[in-house]
Coordinates of C-alpha atoms and ligand atoms in Angstrom, one line a residue:
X1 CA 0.0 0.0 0.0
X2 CA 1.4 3.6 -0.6
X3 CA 1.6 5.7 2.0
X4 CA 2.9 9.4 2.5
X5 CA 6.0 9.3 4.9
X6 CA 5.9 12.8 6.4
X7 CA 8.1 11.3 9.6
X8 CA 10.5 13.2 10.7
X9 CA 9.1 16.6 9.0
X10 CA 8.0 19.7 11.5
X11 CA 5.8 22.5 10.5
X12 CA 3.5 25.1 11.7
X13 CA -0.6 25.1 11.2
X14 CA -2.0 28.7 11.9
X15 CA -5.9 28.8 11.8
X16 CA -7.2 25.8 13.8
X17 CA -10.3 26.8 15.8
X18 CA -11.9 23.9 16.1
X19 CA -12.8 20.5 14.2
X20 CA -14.7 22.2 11.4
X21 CA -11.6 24.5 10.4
X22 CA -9.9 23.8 7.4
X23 CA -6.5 23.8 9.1
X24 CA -8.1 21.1 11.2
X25 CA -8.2 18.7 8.4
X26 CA -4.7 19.5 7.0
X27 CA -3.4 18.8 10.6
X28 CA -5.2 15.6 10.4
X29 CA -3.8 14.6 7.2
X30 CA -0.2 15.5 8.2
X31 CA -0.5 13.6 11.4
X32 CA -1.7 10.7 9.8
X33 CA 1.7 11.2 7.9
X34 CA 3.9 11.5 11.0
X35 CA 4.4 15.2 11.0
X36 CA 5.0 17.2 13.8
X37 CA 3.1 20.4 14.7
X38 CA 3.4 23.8 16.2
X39 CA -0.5 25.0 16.5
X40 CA -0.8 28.6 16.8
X41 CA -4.2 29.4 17.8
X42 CA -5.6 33.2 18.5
X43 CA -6.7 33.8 22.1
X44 CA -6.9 31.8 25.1
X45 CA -10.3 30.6 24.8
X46 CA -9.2 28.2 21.8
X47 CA -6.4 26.5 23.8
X48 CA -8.9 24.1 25.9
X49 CA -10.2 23.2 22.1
X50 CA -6.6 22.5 20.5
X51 CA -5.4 20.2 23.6
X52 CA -8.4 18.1 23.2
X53 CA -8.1 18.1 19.2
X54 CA -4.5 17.4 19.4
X55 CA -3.7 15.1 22.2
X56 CA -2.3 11.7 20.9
X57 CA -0.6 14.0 17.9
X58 CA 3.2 13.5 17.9
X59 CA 4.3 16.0 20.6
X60 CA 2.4 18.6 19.6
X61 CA 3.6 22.5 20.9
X62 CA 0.6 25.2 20.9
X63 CA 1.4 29.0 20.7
X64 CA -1.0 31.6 21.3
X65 CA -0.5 33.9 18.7
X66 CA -2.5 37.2 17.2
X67 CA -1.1 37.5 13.7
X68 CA -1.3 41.6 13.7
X69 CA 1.2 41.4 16.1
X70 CA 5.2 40.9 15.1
X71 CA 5.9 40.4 18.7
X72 CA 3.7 37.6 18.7
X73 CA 4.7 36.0 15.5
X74 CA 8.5 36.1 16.4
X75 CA 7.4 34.5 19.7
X76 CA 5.4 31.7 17.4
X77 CA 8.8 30.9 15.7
X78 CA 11.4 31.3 18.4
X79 CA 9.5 28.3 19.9
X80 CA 9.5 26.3 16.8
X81 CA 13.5 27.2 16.7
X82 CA 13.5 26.0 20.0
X83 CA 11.6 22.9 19.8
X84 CA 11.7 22.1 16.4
X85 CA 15.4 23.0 15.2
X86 CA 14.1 23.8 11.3
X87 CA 10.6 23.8 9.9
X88 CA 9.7 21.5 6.7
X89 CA 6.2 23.6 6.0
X90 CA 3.6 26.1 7.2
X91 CA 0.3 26.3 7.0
X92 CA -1.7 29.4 6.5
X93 CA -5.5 29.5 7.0
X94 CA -6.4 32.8 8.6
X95 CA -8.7 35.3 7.3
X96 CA -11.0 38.1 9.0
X97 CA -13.0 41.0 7.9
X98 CA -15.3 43.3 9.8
X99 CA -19.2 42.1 9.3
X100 CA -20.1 45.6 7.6
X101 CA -17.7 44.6 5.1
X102 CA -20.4 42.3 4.2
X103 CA -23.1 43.9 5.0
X104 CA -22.6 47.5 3.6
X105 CA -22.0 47.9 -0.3
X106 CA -18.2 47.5 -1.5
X107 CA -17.8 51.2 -1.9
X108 CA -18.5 52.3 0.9
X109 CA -15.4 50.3 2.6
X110 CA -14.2 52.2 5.5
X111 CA -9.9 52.8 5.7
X112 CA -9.7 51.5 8.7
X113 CA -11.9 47.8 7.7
X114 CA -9.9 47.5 4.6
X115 CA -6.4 48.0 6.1
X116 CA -7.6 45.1 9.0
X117 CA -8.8 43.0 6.5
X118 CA -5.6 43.3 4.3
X119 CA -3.4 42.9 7.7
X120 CA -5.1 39.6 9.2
X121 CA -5.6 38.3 5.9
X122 CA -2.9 38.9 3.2
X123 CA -0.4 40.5 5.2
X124 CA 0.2 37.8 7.3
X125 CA 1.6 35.4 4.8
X126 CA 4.3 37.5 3.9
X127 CA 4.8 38.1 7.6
X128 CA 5.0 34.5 7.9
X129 CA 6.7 33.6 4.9
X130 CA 9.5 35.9 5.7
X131 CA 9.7 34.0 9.1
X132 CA 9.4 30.6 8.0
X133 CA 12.5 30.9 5.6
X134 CA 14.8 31.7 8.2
X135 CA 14.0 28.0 9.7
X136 CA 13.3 26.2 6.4
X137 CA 17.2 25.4 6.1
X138 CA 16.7 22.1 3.1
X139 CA 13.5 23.6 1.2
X140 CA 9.9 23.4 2.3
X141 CA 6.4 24.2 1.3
X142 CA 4.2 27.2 2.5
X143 CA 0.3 26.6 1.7
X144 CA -2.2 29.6 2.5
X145 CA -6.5 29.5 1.6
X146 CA -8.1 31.5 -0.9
X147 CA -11.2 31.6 -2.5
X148 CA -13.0 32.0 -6.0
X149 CA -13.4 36.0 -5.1
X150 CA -10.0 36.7 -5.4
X151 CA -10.6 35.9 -9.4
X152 CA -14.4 36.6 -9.9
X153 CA -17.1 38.9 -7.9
X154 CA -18.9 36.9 -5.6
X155 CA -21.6 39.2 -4.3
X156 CA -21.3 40.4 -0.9
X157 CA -17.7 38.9 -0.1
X158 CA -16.3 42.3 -1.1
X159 CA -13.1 43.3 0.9
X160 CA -12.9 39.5 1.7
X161 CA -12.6 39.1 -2.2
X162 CA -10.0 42.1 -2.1
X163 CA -7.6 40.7 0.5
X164 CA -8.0 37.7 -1.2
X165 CA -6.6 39.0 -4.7
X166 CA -4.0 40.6 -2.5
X167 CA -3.0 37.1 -0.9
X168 CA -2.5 35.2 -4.0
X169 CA -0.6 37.6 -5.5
X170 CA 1.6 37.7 -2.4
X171 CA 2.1 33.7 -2.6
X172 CA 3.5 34.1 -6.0
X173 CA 6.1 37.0 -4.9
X174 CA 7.0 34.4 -2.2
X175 CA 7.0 32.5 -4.4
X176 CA 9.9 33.8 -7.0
X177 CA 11.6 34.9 -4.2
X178 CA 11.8 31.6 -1.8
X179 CA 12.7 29.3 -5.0
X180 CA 15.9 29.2 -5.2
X181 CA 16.0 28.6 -1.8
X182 CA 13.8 25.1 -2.4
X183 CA 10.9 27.2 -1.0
X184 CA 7.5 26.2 -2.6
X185 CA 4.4 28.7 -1.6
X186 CA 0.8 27.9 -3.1
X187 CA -2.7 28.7 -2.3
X188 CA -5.4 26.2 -2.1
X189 CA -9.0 28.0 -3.4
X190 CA -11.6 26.1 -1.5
X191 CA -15.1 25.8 -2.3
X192 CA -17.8 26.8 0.1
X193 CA -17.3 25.0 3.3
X194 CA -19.5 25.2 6.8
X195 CA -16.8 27.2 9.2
X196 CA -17.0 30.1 11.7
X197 CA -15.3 31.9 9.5
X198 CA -18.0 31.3 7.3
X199 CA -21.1 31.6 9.0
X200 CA -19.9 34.7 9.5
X201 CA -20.7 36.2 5.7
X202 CA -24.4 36.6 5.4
X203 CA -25.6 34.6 2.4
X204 CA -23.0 31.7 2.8
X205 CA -26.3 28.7 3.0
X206 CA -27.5 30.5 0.0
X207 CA -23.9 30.3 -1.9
X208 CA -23.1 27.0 -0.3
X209 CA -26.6 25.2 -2.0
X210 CA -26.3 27.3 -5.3
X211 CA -22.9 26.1 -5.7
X212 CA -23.8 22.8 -5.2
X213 CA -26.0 22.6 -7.6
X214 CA -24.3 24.2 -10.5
X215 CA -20.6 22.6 -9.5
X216 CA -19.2 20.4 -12.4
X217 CA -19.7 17.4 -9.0
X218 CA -22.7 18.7 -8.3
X219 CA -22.0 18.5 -5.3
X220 CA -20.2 20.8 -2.4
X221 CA -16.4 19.7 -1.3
X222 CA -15.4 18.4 2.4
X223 CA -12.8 19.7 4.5
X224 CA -10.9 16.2 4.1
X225 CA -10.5 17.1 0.0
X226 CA -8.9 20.6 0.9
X227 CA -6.8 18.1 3.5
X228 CA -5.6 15.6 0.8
X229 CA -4.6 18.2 -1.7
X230 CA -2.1 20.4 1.4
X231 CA -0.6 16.7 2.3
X232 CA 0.4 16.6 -1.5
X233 CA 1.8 20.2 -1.8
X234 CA 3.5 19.8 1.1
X235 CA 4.8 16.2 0.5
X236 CA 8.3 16.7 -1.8
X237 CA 7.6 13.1 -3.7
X238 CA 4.1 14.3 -4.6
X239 CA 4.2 18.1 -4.9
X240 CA 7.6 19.2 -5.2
X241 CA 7.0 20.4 -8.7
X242 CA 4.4 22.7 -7.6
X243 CA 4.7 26.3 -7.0
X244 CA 3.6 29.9 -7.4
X245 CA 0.5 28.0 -7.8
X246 CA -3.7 28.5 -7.1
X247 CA -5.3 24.8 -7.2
X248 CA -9.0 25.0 -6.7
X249 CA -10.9 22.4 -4.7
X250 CA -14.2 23.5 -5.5
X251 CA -16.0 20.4 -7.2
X252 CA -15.5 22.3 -10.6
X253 CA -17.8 24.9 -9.7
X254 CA -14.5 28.2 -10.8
X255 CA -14.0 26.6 -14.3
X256 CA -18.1 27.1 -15.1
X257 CA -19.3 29.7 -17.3
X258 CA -22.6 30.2 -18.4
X259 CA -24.7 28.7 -15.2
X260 CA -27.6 26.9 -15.9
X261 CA -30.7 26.6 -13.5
X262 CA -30.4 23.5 -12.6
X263 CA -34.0 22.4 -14.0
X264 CA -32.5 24.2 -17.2
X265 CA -30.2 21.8 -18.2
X266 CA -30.2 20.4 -21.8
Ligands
NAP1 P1 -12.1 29.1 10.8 O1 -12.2 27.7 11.3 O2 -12.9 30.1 11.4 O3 -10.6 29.5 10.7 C1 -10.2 30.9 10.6 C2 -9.0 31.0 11.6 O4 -8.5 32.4 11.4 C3 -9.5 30.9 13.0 O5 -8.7 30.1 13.7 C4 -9.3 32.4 13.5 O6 -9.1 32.5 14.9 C5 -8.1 32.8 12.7 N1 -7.8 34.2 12.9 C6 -8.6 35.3 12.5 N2 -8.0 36.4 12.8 C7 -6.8 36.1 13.3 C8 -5.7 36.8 13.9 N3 -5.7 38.2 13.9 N4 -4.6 36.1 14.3 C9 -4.6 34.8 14.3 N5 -5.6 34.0 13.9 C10 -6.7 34.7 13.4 O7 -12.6 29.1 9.2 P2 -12.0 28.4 7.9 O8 -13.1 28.4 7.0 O9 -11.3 27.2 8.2 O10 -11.0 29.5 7.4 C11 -9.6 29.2 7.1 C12 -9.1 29.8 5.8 O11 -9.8 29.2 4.7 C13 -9.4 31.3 5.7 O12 -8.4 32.0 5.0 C14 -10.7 31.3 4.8 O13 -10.8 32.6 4.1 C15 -10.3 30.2 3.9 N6 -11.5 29.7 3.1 C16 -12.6 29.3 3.7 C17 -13.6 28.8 2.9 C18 -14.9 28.3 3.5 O14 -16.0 28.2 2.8 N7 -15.0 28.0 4.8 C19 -13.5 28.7 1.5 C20 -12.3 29.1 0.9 C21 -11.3 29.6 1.7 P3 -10.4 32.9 15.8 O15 -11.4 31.9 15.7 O16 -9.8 33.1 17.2 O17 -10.9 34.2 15.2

């Protein structure tokens, strides 16, 4: 039987607030490979949470850390130095905006909510990035989460959509930059998926049902698909070709065009 043999390899998963999170299933897949992880987690209340989710992981180390904050970040990786010695990858999967960024129409953005949501959300990954290449001494892979309105308006995801432009383009500069080093950096664009994160943008049951219905699958994804695809990137026997990339997991649904009804259908 083939397995992935990710023994020996160390990394760091940012963005795991519980078992619906997205970087909860990568963490899943990469223990099940024999990684071993550094959790950062934002705020105290989530640290009950992420000794529960994690016990029985190969010695796992969790840092509180609120990404705005250099301080805290250079506290996040001065522990992986210290426990960890190098890092193989890191995982990205952060994102906030203020709830009138939603709610209010995309022009009216306030300064202040769209330099927030470019800070938690795209600025951090070159915050990290520039971090993480210090301790990646033999290569590794970097993996952040984007979706479809980084490429495409998706009503009301406005300065979401912005940030999330902003973020892919800032994995491809990483990109350039960390290859030579044996760096990879690529973004996984996941399809609609029941999170906090998401339950925070109004409309998400609506998009989450149309898509679907009109995805090539016809069907939504599952956290585990987004999972499989970040234990390939970040496996070198799999992924190490891959970089500078956006790979959708999204049942088909960014490569439609023309979207029927479904009782429209020819
Ligand atoms: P999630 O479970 O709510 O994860 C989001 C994480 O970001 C949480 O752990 C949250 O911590 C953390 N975070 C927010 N602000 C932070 C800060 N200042 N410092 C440190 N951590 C902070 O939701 P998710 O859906 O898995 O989201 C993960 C990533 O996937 C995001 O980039 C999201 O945009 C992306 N994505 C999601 C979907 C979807 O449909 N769910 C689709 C495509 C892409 P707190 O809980 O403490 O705020």
């Amino acid at each position: 039987m083939y397995t992935v043999d990710l023994s020996g390899r160390n990394g760091i998963v940012f963005g795991v607030a519980n078992r619906r999170s997205i970087a909860w299933a990568i963490a899943d897949k990469l223990n099940q490979a024999g990684a071993r992880m550094l959790f950062s987690y934002q705020g105290e209340r989530l640290l009950g949470t992420l000794e529960t989710l994690t016990s029985g992981f190969i010695d796992p180390v969790l840092v509180e850390c609120d990404v705005t904050e250099d301080s805290q970040l250079d506290h996040v990786f001065d522990v992986a130095r210290q426990e960890m010695g190098s890092l193989d990858f890191v995982v990205h999967s952060i994102a906030f905006a203020p709830k009138e960024t939603f709610l209010e129409p995309f022009s009216n953005v306030s300064r202040e909510d769209w330099k927030q949501t470019m800070d938690v959300s795209a600025y951090s990954l070159v915050a990290i990035g520039r971090r993480a290449r210090e301790l990646m001494n033999e290569g590794g892979s970097i993996i952040t989460l984007t979706f479809l309105a980084a490429q495409r308006v998706v009503p009301g995801y406005n300065m979401m959509g912005i940030a999330k432009a902003a973020l892919e383009a800032s994995a491809r500069f990483l990109a350039f930059e960390l290859g030579p080093r044996g760096i990879r950096v690529n973004a996984i664009s996941a399809g609609p998926l029941r999170t906090v994160a998401a339950r925070s943008i109004p409309g998400f049951g609506t998009t989450a049902s149309r898509a679907s219905s009109v995805a090539m699958l016809r069907r939504n994804i599952q956290q585990q698909e987004v999972g499989g695809l970040a234990l390939a990137l970040i496996s070198d026997e799999l992924g190490g070709g891959i970089t500078g990339e956006t790979i959708y997991v999204d049942a088909g649904y960014h490569a439609m065009g023309m979207i029927l009804n479904p009782d429209e259908e020819g």
